[in-house]
Tab-separated table of C-alpha atoms in Angstrom:
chain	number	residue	atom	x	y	z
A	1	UNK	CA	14.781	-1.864	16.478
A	2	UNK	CA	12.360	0.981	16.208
A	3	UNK	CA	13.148	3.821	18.053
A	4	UNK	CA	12.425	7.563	18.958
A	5	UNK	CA	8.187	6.164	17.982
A	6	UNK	CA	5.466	8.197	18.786
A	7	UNK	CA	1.319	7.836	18.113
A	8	UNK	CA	-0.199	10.315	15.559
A	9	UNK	CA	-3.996	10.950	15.161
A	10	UNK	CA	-4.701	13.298	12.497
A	11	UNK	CA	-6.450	16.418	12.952
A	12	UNK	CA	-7.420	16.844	17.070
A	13	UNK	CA	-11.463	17.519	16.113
A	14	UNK	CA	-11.487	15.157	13.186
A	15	UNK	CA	-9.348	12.290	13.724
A	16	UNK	CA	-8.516	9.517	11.665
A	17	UNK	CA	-10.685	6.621	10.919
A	18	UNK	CA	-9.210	3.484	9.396
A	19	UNK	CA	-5.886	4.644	7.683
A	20	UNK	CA	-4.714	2.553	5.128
A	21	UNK	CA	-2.288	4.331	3.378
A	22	UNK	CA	0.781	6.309	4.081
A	23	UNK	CA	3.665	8.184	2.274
A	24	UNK	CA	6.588	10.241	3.605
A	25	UNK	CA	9.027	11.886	1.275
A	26	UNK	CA	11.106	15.041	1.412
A	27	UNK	CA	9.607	15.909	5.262
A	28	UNK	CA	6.217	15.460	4.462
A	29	UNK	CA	3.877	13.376	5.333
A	30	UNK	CA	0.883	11.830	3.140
A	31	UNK	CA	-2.361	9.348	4.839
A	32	UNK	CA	-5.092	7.899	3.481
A	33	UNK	CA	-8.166	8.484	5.992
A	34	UNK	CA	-9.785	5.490	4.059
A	35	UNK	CA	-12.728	5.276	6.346
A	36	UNK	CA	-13.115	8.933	5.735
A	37	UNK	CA	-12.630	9.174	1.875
A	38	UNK	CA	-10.149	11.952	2.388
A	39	UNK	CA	-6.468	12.218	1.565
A	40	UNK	CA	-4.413	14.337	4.509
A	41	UNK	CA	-1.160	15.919	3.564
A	42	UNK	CA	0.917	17.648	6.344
A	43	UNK	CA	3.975	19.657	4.680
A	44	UNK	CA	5.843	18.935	7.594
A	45	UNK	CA	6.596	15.506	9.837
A	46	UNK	CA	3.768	16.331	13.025
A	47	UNK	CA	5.550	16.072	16.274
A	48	UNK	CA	2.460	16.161	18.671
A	49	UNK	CA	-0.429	13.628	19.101
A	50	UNK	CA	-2.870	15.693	16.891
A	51	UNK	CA	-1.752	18.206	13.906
A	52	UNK	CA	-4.209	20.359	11.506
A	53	UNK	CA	-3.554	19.197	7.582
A	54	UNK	CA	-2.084	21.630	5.562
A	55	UNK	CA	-4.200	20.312	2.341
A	56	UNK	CA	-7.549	18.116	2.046
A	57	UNK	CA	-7.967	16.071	-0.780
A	58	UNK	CA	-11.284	14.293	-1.684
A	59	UNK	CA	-13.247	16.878	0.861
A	60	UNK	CA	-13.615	20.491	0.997
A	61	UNK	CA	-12.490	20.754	4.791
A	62	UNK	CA	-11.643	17.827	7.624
A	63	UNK	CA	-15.241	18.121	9.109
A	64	UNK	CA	-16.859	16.577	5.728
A	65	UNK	CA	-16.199	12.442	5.461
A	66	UNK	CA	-19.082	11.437	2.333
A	67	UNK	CA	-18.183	9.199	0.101
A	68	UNK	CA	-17.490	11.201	-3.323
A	69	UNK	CA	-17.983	14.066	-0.897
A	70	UNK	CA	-21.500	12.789	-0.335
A	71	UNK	CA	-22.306	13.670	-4.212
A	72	UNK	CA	-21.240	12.341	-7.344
A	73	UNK	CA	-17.779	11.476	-8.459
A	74	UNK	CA	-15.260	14.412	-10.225
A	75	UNK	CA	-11.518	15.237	-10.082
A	76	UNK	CA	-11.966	16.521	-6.688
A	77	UNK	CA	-13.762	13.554	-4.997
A	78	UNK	CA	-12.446	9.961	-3.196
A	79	UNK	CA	-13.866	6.776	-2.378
A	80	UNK	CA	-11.888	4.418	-0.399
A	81	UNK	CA	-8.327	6.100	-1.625
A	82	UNK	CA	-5.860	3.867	-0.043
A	83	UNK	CA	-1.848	3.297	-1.450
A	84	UNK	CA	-0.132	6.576	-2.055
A	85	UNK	CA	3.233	7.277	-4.106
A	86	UNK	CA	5.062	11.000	-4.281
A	87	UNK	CA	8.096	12.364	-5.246
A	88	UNK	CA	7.498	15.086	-3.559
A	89	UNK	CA	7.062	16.696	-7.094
A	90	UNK	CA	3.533	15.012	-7.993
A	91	UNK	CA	1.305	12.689	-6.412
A	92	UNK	CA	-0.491	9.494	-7.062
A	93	UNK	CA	-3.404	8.183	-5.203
A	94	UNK	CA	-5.334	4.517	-5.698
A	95	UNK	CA	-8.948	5.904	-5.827
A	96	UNK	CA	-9.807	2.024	-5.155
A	97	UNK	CA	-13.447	2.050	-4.958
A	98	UNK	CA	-13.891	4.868	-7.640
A	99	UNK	CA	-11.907	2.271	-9.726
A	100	UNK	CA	-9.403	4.631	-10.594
A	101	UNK	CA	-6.094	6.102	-10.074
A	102	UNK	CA	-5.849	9.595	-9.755
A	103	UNK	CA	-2.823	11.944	-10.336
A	104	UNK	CA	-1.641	15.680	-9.603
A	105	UNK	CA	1.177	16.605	-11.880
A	106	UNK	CA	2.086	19.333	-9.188
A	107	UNK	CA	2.091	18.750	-5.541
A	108	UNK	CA	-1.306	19.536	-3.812
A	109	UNK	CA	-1.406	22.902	-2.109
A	110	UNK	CA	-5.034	23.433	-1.899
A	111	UNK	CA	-8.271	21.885	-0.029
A	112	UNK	CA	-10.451	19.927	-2.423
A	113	UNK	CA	-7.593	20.193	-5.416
A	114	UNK	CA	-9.013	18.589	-8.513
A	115	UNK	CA	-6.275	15.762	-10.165
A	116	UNK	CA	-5.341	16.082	-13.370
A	117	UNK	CA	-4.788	12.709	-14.888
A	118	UNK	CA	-7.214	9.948	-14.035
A	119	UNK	CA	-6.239	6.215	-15.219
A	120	UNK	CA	-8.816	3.189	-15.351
A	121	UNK	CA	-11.643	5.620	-16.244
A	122	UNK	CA	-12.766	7.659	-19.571
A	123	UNK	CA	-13.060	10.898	-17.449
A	124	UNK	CA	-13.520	11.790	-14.121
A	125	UNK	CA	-17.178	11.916	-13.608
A	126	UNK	CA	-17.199	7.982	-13.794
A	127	UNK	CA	-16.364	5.435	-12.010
A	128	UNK	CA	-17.381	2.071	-12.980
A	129	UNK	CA	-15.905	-1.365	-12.274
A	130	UNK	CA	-13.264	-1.904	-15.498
A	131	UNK	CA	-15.105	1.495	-17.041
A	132	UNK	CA	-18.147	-0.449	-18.573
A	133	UNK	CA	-19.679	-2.119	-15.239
A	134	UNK	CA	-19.677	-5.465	-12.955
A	135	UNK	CA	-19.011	-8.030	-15.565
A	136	UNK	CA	-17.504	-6.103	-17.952
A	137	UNK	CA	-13.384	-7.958	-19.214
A	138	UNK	CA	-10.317	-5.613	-18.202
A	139	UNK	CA	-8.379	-4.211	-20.640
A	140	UNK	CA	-5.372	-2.499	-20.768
A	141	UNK	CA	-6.847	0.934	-19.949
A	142	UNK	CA	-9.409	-0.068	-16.815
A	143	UNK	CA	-8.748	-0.848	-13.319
A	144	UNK	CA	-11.213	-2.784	-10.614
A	145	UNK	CA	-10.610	-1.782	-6.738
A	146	UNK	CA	-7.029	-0.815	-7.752
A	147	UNK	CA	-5.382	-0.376	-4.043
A	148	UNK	CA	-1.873	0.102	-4.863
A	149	UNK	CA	0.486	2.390	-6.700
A	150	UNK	CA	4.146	2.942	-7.020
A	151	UNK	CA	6.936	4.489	-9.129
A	152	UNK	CA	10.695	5.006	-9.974
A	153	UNK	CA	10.020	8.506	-10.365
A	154	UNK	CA	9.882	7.418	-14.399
A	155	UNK	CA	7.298	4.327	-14.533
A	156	UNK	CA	4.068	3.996	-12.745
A	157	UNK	CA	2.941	0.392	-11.489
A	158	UNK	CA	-0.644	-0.199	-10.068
A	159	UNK	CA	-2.014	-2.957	-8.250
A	160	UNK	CA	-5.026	-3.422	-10.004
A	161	UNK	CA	-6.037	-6.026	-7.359
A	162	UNK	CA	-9.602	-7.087	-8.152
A	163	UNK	CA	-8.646	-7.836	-11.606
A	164	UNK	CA	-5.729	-9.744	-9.953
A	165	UNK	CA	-3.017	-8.143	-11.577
A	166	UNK	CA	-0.230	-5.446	-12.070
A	167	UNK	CA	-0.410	-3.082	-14.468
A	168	UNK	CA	3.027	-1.671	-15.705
A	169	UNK	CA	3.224	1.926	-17.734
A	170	UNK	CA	6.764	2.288	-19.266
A	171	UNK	CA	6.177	6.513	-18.480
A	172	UNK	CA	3.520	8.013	-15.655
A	173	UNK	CA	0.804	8.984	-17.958
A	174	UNK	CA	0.270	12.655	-18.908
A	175	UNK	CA	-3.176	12.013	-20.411
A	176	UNK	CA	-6.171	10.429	-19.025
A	177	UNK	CA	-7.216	6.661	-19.538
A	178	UNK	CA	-3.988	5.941	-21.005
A	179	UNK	CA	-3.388	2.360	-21.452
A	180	UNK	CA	-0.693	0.041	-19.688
A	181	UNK	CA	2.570	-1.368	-21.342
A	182	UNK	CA	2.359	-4.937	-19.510
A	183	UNK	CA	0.865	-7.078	-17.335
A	184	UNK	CA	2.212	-8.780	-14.627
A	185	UNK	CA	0.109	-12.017	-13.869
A	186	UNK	CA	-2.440	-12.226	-16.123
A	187	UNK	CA	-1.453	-13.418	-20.144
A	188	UNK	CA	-2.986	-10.672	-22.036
A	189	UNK	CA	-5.000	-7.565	-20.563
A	190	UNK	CA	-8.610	-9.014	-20.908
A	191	UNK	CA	-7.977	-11.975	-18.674
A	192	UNK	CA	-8.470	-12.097	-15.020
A	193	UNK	CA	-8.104	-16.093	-14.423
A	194	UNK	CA	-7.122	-17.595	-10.994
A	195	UNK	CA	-3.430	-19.302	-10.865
A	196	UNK	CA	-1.604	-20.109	-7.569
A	197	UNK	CA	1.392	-18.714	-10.123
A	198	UNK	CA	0.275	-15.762	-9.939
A	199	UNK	CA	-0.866	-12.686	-8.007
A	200	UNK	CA	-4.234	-13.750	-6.582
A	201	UNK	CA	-4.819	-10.561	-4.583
A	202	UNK	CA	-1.925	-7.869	-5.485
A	203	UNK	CA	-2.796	-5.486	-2.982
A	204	UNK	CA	0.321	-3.116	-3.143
A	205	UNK	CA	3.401	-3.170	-5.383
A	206	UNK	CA	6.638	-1.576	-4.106
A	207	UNK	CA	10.377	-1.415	-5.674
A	208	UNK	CA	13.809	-1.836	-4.476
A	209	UNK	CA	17.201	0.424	-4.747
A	210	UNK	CA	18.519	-2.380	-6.643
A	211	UNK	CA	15.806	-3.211	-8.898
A	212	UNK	CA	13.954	-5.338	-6.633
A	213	UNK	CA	10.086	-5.351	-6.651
A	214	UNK	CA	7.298	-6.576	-4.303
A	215	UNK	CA	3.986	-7.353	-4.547
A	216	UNK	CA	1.566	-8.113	-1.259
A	217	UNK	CA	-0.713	-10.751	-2.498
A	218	UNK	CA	-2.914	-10.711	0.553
A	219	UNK	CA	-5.629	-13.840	-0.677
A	220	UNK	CA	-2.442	-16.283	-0.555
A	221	UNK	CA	-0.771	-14.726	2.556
A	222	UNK	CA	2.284	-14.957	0.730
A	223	UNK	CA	4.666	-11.537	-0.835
A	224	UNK	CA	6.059	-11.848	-4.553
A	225	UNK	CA	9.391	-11.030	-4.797
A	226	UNK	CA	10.944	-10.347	-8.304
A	227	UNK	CA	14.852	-9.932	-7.917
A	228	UNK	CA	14.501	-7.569	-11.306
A	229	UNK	CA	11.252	-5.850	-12.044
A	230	UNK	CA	11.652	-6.111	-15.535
A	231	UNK	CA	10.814	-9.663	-15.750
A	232	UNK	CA	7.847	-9.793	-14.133
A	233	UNK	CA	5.402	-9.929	-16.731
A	234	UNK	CA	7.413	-12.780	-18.225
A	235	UNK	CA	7.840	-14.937	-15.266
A	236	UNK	CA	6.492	-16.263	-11.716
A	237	UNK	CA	8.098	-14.332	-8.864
A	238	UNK	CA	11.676	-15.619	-7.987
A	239	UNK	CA	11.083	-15.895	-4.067
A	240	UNK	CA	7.850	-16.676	-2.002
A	241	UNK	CA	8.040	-15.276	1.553
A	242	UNK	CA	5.054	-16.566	3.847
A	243	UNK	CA	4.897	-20.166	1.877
A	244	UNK	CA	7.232	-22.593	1.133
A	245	UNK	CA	5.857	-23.151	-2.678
A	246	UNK	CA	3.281	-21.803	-5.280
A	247	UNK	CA	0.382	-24.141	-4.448
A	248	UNK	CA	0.249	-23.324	-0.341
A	249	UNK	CA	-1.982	-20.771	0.586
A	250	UNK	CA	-2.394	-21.663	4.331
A	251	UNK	CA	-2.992	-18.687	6.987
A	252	UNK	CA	0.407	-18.869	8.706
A	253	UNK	CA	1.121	-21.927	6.929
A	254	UNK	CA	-1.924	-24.047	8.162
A	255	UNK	CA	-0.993	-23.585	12.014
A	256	UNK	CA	-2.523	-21.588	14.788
A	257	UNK	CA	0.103	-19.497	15.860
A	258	UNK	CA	2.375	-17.184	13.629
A	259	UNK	CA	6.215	-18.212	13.345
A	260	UNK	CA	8.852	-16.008	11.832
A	261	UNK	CA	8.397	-17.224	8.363
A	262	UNK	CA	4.660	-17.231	8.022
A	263	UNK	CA	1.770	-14.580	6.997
A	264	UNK	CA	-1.759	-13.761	7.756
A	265	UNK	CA	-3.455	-11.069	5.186
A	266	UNK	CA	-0.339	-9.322	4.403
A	267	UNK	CA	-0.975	-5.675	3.075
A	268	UNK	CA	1.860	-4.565	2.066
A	269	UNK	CA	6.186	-4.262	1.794
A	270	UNK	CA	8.743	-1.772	1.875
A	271	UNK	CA	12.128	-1.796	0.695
A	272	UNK	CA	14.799	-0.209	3.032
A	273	UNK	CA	18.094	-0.471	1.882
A	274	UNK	CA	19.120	-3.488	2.089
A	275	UNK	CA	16.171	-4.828	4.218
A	276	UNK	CA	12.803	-5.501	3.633
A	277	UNK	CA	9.917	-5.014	6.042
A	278	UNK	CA	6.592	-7.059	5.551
A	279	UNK	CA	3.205	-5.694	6.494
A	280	UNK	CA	2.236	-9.228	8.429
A	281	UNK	CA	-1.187	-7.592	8.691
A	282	UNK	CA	-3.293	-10.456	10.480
A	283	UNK	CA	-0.768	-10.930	12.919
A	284	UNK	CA	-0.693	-7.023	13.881
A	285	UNK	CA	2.961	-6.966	13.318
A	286	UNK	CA	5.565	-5.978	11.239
A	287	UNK	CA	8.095	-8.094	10.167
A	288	UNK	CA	11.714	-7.325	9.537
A	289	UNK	CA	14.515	-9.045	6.978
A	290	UNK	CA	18.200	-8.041	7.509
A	291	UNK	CA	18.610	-8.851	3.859
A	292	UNK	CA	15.881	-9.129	1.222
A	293	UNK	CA	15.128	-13.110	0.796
A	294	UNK	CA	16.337	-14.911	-2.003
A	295	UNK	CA	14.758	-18.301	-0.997
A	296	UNK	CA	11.297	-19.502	-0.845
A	297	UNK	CA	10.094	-19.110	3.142
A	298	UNK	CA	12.740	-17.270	4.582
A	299	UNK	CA	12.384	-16.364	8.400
A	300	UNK	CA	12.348	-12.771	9.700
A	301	UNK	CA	15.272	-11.421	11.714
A	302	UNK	CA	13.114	-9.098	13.672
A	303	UNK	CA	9.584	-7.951	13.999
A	304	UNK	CA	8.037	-4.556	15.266
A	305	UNK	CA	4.395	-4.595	17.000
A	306	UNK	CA	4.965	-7.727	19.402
A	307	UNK	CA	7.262	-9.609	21.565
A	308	UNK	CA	7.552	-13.014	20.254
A	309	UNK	CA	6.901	-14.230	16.886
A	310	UNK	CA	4.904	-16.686	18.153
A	311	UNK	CA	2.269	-13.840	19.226
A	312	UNK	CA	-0.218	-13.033	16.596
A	313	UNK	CA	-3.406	-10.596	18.211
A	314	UNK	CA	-4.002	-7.550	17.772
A	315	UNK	CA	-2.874	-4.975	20.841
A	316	UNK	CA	-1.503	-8.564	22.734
A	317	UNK	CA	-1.558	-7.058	26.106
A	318	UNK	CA	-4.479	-4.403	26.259
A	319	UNK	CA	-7.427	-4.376	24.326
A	320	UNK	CA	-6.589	-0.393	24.361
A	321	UNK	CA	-3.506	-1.013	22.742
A	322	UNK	CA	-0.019	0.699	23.458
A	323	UNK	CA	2.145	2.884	21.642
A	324	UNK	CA	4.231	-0.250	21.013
A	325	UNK	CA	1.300	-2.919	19.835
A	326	UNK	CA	0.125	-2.437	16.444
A	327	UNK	CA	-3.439	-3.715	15.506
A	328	UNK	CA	-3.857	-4.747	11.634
A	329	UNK	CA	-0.951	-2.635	10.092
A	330	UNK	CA	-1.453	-1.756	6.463
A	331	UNK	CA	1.014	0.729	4.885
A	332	UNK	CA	4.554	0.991	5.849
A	333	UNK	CA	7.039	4.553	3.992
A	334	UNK	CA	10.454	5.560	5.151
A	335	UNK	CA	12.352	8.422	4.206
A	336	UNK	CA	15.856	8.003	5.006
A	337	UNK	CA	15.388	6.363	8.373
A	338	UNK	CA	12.285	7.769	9.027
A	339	UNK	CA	9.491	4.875	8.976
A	340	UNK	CA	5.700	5.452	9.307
A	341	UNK	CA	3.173	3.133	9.585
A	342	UNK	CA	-0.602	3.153	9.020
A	343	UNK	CA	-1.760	1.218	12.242
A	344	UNK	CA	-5.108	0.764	10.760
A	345	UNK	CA	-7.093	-0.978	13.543
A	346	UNK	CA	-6.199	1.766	15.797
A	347	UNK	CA	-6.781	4.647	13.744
A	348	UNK	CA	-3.733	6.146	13.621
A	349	UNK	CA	-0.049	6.400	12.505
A	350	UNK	CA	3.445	5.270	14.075
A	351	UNK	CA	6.176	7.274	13.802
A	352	UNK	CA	9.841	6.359	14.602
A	353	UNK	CA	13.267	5.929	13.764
A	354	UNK	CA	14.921	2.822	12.088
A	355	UNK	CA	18.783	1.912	12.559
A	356	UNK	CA	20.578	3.254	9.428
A	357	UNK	CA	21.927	-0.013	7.366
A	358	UNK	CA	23.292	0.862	3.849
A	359	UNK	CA	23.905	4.150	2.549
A	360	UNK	CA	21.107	3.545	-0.406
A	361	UNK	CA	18.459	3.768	1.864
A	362	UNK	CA	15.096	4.956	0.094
C-alpha cells in the first residue's frame, strides 16, 4: 500500500538521533531530532538519503545537540521537543520536557529563531513541571511533559500527557501562559486522577476532515476515538481501537503475538481521508483502517512495516533493518498523499506515497 518509499537521515554529518516527531505541509518537511533537542525544517520534501536543514530550531547550527543548548532555558532553546503541528503559516512545537509548548506566529526562517508565544509556563526562561515544581496541581494554564499538539488552523489542542489529559483552547493563543477552554479527561483543571474512562497516557491528539478526533493513549495500548471533537470534554470516547472495553489494558490484548485488532505502546494516529492509520508503536508497524472505526476493537485492513499481522519485532528480518521494516514508529503526517513517518528506533524518516482514497484528503 505504500509506495514510491525511500529512507531519510537528516543532515549527512549530523544525522538524526531518535526522531519522534514529524510534520509535512505545503512541501515542507518538519522533524523532531528528540534525542538531539533540535527541531529540523527542510523548505522542501529531501529526495536523497541525507539533506542540509534549511532552519535549526532549539540549536544555533546542526553540530550543537545540549539540552537547552547546553545552557539554560529561553525562547530559543528545546528539551525533548517531540509532536509538531503547521499550517505552513506558523508553527507549534511540544517542548515536552521544558513543560511547555512553544509557538512561532510566522514560519521559522532562521537558525536558533526565538518563539513567540510559550503556553504551560509564565515566561520563557522557566520550565518547571505544571510552572510551580514536582508536586505542584495543574491548572488550566500549566502543562507536565506535554508531547502532543494539534490544530484546525483555528483551535489548538495539546496532549498534556503527564497530567493525563487534553487541553482544548477555543483560539491558538496570541499571548503567553494563556489558559485552556476545556479539558478532556480530567473533571476540572486541577485534577489529574487515574480512570480506565479516560486518557491515561494522551500522548498525541490528532483531528479528522469530518470532525473526527484521536487521541494515542499509549499506558492503555488502546486510541480514543471521538466521532465529534466537540464532545470530548463531556464524554468517554465513542470507539476503543486496541481493546474491546474501557477496563482492558492488556499489551496486545493479553497475548504474545500482535493480531490485527490489538496494540502495543501506540504513539500516535493520523487521519487520511477517510482512513485512519495507527502508530502500533511496540509492534514496529503501522496499521491501516479503510474506514475510521466506529466499533470498539475493530481489525486493521492493512498494515505498513511487516508482513503478517501476526509479526510484532522490530526490523523482523535483519537486525539492520530494511527500507521496508520499521522499528518503534512514532509520528505519522501526510500531505495530500504524501505520508512520512518518524521511524524512531532507526533514526530516521520514511517517505512514500499512499493510494489516493477520498478527495478530502488532509
Amino acid at each position: 500500500m505504500l509506495t514510491n518509499y525511500a529512507v531519510f537521515r537528516g543532515s549527512a554529518g549530523h544525522p538524526f538521533l531518535a526522531p519522534r516527531g514529524v510534520w509535512t505541509v505545503g512541501g515542507r518537511l518538519m522533524v523532531s531530532d528528540t534525542g538531539q533537542n533540535r527541531v529540523f525544517i527542510w523548505n522542501r520534501m529531501p529526495t536523497t538519503e541525507y539533506a542540509e536543514p534549511d532552519v535549526i530550531l532549539g540549536q544555533v547550527d546542526a553540530v550543537e545537540t545540549g539540552r537547552n543548548a547546553g545552557g539554560s532555558v529561553g525562547g530559543d532553546t528545546l528539551q525533548y521537543p517531540s509532536g509538531l503541528w503547521s499550517d505552513g503559516e506558523r508553527l507549534i512545537v511540544a517542548d515536552a520536557w521544558n513543560h511547555r509548548v512553544l509557538i512561532w506566529n510566522h514560519f521559522p526562517a532562521q537558525h536558533g529563531q526565538c518563539a513567540d508565544v510559550v503556553l504551560g509556563q509564565a515566561d520563557f526562561s522557566s520550565n518547571q513541571p505544571n510552572a510551580k515544581g514536582i508536586g505542584a496541581a495543574p491548572t488550566e494554564r500549566t502543562l507536565n511533559w506535554p508531547y502532543g499538539v494539534t490544530s484546525d488552523g483555528e483551535r489548538l489542542w495539546i496532549a498534556d500527557t503527564g497530567n493525563r489529559r487534553v487541553l482544548f483552547y477555543d483560539s491558538i493563543p496570541s499571548e503567553s501562559f494563556a489558559p485552556a477552554t476545556a479539558v478532556i479527561g480530567q473533571s476540572g483543571f486541577t485534577e489529574r486522577d487515574y480512570d480506565s474512562a479516560n486518557p491515561i497516557w494522551p500522548y498525541s491528539v490528532k483531528l479528522g476532515p469530518k470532525g473526527q478526533m484521536a487521541v494515542a493513549d499509549t499506558q492503555y495500548y488502546r486510541t480514543l476515538l471521538w466521532q465529534d471533537w466537540r464532545t470530548a470534554p463531556e464524554q468517554p470516547a465513542d470507539v476503543l481501537i486496541g481493546q474491546g472495553d474501557f477496563e482492558s489494558n492488556g499489551q496486545n490484548q493479553y497475548g504474545l503475538f500482535p493480531a490485527r485488532q490489538t496494540l502495543s505502546w501506540t504513539y500516535d494516529a493520523h487521519f487520511y481521508g477517510d482512513s485512519l492509520l495507527i502508530a502500533d508503536t511496540g509492534n514496529s508497524r503501522i496499521l491501516w483502517f479503510g474506514t475510521v472505526p466506529t466499533q470498539h476493537n475493530q481489525p486493521a485492513d492493512n498494515l505498513i512495516g511487516h508482513a503478517s499481522f501476526a509479526t510484532g519485532s522490530e526490523n523482523a528480518n535483519t537486525r539492520f533493518g530494511t527500507d521496508k521494516q520499521l522499528y518503534w514508529p512514532f509520528s505519522i503526517s501526510t500531505d495530500s498523499n504524501q505520508l512520512v513517518i518518524a521511524d524512531t528506533g532507526n533514526h530516521r524518516i520514511i517517505i512514500g506515497k499512499l493510494p489516493v482514497s477520498s478527495i478530502d484528503l488532509i
